[in-house]
Amino acid sequence: MQKDITKWIGRQFGPYTFVVERGKIREFALAIGDDNPIYTDREQAVSAGFPDIPVPPTFATVIDMWGGPDFFQLVEQLQLNLLKVLHGEQEYEYLADIHPGDEITARTEVVDAQVKQGASGGMNLLTLETRYQNQRGETVLIGRSKIVERF
């Protein structure tokens, strides 16, 4: 069933805060199978030109998982049918490095909503943008994700 999803443009979620821990960076690197020592050894990170251990590129999932609303909560709040929803795409734009001890505050907003028709039916496409700021108020990361709901 087609519904008006444009009403969600501008809808905000959060803010939520997450303090980046050295152990979480290590756990995440191990979980995704990334054995680059810059994620686990401070000396290696410094030798590579970082002031401390950086977070791996997709670490924002940890911030969202432990600090913010999860995917299921977002789907519920956007009144989407969970049985017909999938996570369409994800991208991260890093504006600065994130290190252990950084306190990251994130805010998510629906920035686009489109309806598309295809041969097998229609789709609602919602684009969410999450801005992550560190404890100094600097935007360090922008994450964009697309939620797809078939109808």
PDB file of C-alpha atoms in Angstrom, residues 26-142:
ATOM      1  CA  ARG A  26      39.800  -3.727  19.258  1.00  0.00           C
ATOM      2  CA  GLU A  27      36.654  -5.882  19.533  1.00  0.00           C
ATOM      3  CA  PHE A  28      35.202  -4.378  16.386  1.00  0.00           C
ATOM      4  CA  ALA A  29      38.414  -4.820  14.377  1.00  0.00           C
ATOM      5  CA  LEU A  30      38.577  -8.462  15.459  1.00  0.00           C
ATOM      6  CA  ALA A  31      34.876  -9.004  14.711  1.00  0.00           C
ATOM      7  CA  ILE A  32      35.212  -7.761  11.133  1.00  0.00           C
ATOM      8  CA  GLY A  33      38.466  -9.667  10.616  1.00  0.00           C
ATOM      9  CA  ASP A  34      40.624  -6.569  10.147  1.00  0.00           C
ATOM     10  CA  ASP A  35      44.069  -7.416  11.495  1.00  0.00           C
ATOM     11  CA  ASN A  36      45.606  -4.022  10.704  1.00  0.00           C
ATOM     12  CA  PRO A  37      47.658  -3.314  13.861  1.00  0.00           C
ATOM     13  CA  ILE A  38      46.769   0.402  13.840  1.00  0.00           C
ATOM     14  CA  TYR A  39      43.406  -0.632  15.344  1.00  0.00           C
ATOM     15  CA  THR A  40      44.937  -2.564  18.227  1.00  0.00           C
ATOM     16  CA  ASP A  41      48.442  -1.209  18.872  1.00  0.00           C
ATOM     17  CA  ARG A  42      48.934   2.459  19.748  1.00  0.00           C
ATOM     18  CA  GLU A  43      52.616   2.397  18.744  1.00  0.00           C
ATOM     19  CA  GLN A  44      51.699   1.069  15.303  1.00  0.00           C
ATOM     20  CA  ALA A  45      49.021   3.761  14.957  1.00  0.00           C
ATOM     21  CA  VAL A  46      51.497   6.499  15.926  1.00  0.00           C
ATOM     22  CA  SER A  47      54.075   5.078  13.495  1.00  0.00           C
ATOM     23  CA  ALA A  48      51.416   5.319  10.781  1.00  0.00           C
ATOM     24  CA  GLY A  49      50.885   9.016  11.552  1.00  0.00           C
ATOM     25  CA  PHE A  50      47.879   8.883  13.893  1.00  0.00           C
ATOM     26  CA  PRO A  51      47.956  10.512  17.356  1.00  0.00           C
ATOM     27  CA  ASP A  52      46.316   7.358  18.782  1.00  0.00           C
ATOM     28  CA  ILE A  53      44.428   4.293  17.589  1.00  0.00           C
ATOM     29  CA  PRO A  54      41.818   5.335  14.965  1.00  0.00           C
ATOM     30  CA  VAL A  55      38.452   3.653  14.561  1.00  0.00           C
ATOM     31  CA  PRO A  56      37.899   1.346  11.560  1.00  0.00           C
ATOM     32  CA  PRO A  57      35.812   2.892   8.739  1.00  0.00           C
ATOM     33  CA  THR A  58      32.523   1.204   9.662  1.00  0.00           C
ATOM     34  CA  PHE A  59      32.876   1.757  13.436  1.00  0.00           C
ATOM     35  CA  ALA A  60      29.847   4.075  13.409  1.00  0.00           C
ATOM     36  CA  THR A  61      27.734   0.917  13.579  1.00  0.00           C
ATOM     37  CA  VAL A  62      29.133   0.414  17.103  1.00  0.00           C
ATOM     38  CA  ILE A  63      28.221   3.989  18.075  1.00  0.00           C
ATOM     39  CA  ASP A  64      24.694   3.497  16.732  1.00  0.00           C
ATOM     40  CA  MET A  65      24.276   0.017  18.206  1.00  0.00           C
ATOM     41  CA  TRP A  66      25.395   0.919  21.734  1.00  0.00           C
ATOM     42  CA  GLY A  67      24.363   4.569  21.839  1.00  0.00           C
ATOM     43  CA  GLY A  68      21.373   5.129  19.633  1.00  0.00           C
ATOM     44  CA  PRO A  69      18.143   3.705  18.360  1.00  0.00           C
ATOM     45  CA  ASP A  70      18.626   0.427  16.531  1.00  0.00           C
ATOM     46  CA  PHE A  71      17.316  -0.346  13.072  1.00  0.00           C
ATOM     47  CA  PHE A  72      14.149  -1.931  14.428  1.00  0.00           C
ATOM     48  CA  GLN A  73      13.326   1.132  16.539  1.00  0.00           C
ATOM     49  CA  LEU A  74      13.821   3.405  13.522  1.00  0.00           C
ATOM     50  CA  VAL A  75      11.538   1.230  11.395  1.00  0.00           C
ATOM     51  CA  GLU A  76       8.870   1.291  14.097  1.00  0.00           C
ATOM     52  CA  GLN A  77       9.071   5.066  14.568  1.00  0.00           C
ATOM     53  CA  LEU A  78       8.818   5.597  10.803  1.00  0.00           C
ATOM     54  CA  GLN A  79       5.723   3.339  10.770  1.00  0.00           C
ATOM     55  CA  LEU A  80       7.234   0.966   8.190  1.00  0.00           C
ATOM     56  CA  ASN A  81       6.271  -2.683   7.766  1.00  0.00           C
ATOM     57  CA  LEU A  82       9.264  -4.560   9.184  1.00  0.00           C
ATOM     58  CA  LEU A  83       8.426  -7.642   7.107  1.00  0.00           C
ATOM     59  CA  LYS A  84       8.888  -5.622   3.921  1.00  0.00           C
ATOM     60  CA  VAL A  85      11.899  -3.551   4.923  1.00  0.00           C
ATOM     61  CA  LEU A  86      15.573  -3.918   4.163  1.00  0.00           C
ATOM     62  CA  HIS A  87      18.664  -1.817   4.702  1.00  0.00           C
ATOM     63  CA  GLY A  88      19.365  -0.565   1.196  1.00  0.00           C
ATOM     64  CA  GLU A  89      22.783   1.037   1.438  1.00  0.00           C
ATOM     65  CA  GLN A  90      25.216   2.701   3.830  1.00  0.00           C
ATOM     66  CA  GLU A  91      27.998   5.215   3.349  1.00  0.00           C
ATOM     67  CA  TYR A  92      30.364   7.049   5.686  1.00  0.00           C
ATOM     68  CA  GLU A  93      32.085  10.360   5.090  1.00  0.00           C
ATOM     69  CA  TYR A  94      34.888  10.937   7.598  1.00  0.00           C
ATOM     70  CA  LEU A  95      35.776  14.565   8.222  1.00  0.00           C
ATOM     71  CA  ALA A  96      38.259  13.841  11.034  1.00  0.00           C
ATOM     72  CA  ASP A  97      39.653  10.827  12.866  1.00  0.00           C
ATOM     73  CA  ILE A  98      37.912   9.365  15.900  1.00  0.00           C
ATOM     74  CA  HIS A  99      40.089   8.036  18.735  1.00  0.00           C
ATOM     75  CA  PRO A 100      39.701   6.373  22.145  1.00  0.00           C
ATOM     76  CA  GLY A 101      38.297   8.802  24.686  1.00  0.00           C
ATOM     77  CA  ASP A 102      36.329  10.821  22.159  1.00  0.00           C
ATOM     78  CA  GLU A 103      32.755  11.478  23.246  1.00  0.00           C
ATOM     79  CA  ILE A 104      30.636  11.273  20.128  1.00  0.00           C
ATOM     80  CA  THR A 105      27.144  12.748  19.959  1.00  0.00           C
ATOM     81  CA  ALA A 106      25.007  11.659  17.033  1.00  0.00           C
ATOM     82  CA  ARG A 107      21.820  13.038  15.549  1.00  0.00           C
ATOM     83  CA  THR A 108      19.890  11.352  12.773  1.00  0.00           C
ATOM     84  CA  GLU A 109      17.496  13.031  10.358  1.00  0.00           C
ATOM     85  CA  VAL A 110      15.385  11.807   7.474  1.00  0.00           C
ATOM     86  CA  VAL A 111      16.746  13.867   4.569  1.00  0.00           C
ATOM     87  CA  ASP A 112      14.924  12.330   1.612  1.00  0.00           C
ATOM     88  CA  ALA A 113      11.848  10.224   0.870  1.00  0.00           C
ATOM     89  CA  GLN A 114      10.929   8.856  -2.533  1.00  0.00           C
ATOM     90  CA  VAL A 115       8.395   6.440  -3.944  1.00  0.00           C
ATOM     91  CA  LYS A 116       9.428   4.331  -6.928  1.00  0.00           C
ATOM     92  CA  GLN A 117       7.351   1.979  -9.033  1.00  0.00           C
ATOM     93  CA  GLY A 118       8.718  -1.137 -10.686  1.00  0.00           C
ATOM     94  CA  ALA A 119       7.438  -4.142 -12.607  1.00  0.00           C
ATOM     95  CA  SER A 120       6.939  -6.141  -9.390  1.00  0.00           C
ATOM     96  CA  GLY A 121       5.476  -3.334  -7.295  1.00  0.00           C
ATOM     97  CA  GLY A 122       6.468  -0.161  -5.516  1.00  0.00           C
ATOM     98  CA  MET A 123       9.114   0.869  -3.042  1.00  0.00           C
ATOM     99  CA  ASN A 124       9.396   3.564  -0.416  1.00  0.00           C
ATOM    100  CA  LEU A 125      12.965   4.835  -0.137  1.00  0.00           C
ATOM    101  CA  LEU A 126      13.947   6.802   2.954  1.00  0.00           C
ATOM    102  CA  THR A 127      17.412   8.337   3.272  1.00  0.00           C
ATOM    103  CA  LEU A 128      18.666   8.959   6.797  1.00  0.00           C
ATOM    104  CA  GLU A 129      21.690  11.106   7.571  1.00  0.00           C
ATOM    105  CA  THR A 130      23.487  10.879  10.906  1.00  0.00           C
ATOM    106  CA  ARG A 131      25.944  13.577  11.932  1.00  0.00           C
ATOM    107  CA  TYR A 132      28.517  12.645  14.568  1.00  0.00           C
ATOM    108  CA  GLN A 133      30.189  15.384  16.598  1.00  0.00           C
ATOM    109  CA  ASN A 134      33.062  15.000  19.031  1.00  0.00           C
ATOM    110  CA  GLN A 135      33.321  16.572  22.482  1.00  0.00           C
ATOM    111  CA  ARG A 136      34.642  19.801  20.903  1.00  0.00           C
ATOM    112  CA  GLY A 137      31.511  20.172  18.748  1.00  0.00           C
ATOM    113  CA  GLU A 138      33.400  19.263  15.562  1.00  0.00           C
ATOM    114  CA  THR A 139      31.509  17.172  13.015  1.00  0.00           C
ATOM    115  CA  VAL A 140      33.815  14.199  12.515  1.00  0.00           C
ATOM    116  CA  LEU A 141      31.618  11.860  10.527  1.00  0.00           C
ATOM    117  CA  ILE A 142      28.473  11.850   8.412  1.00  0.00           C
TER     118      ILE A 142
END
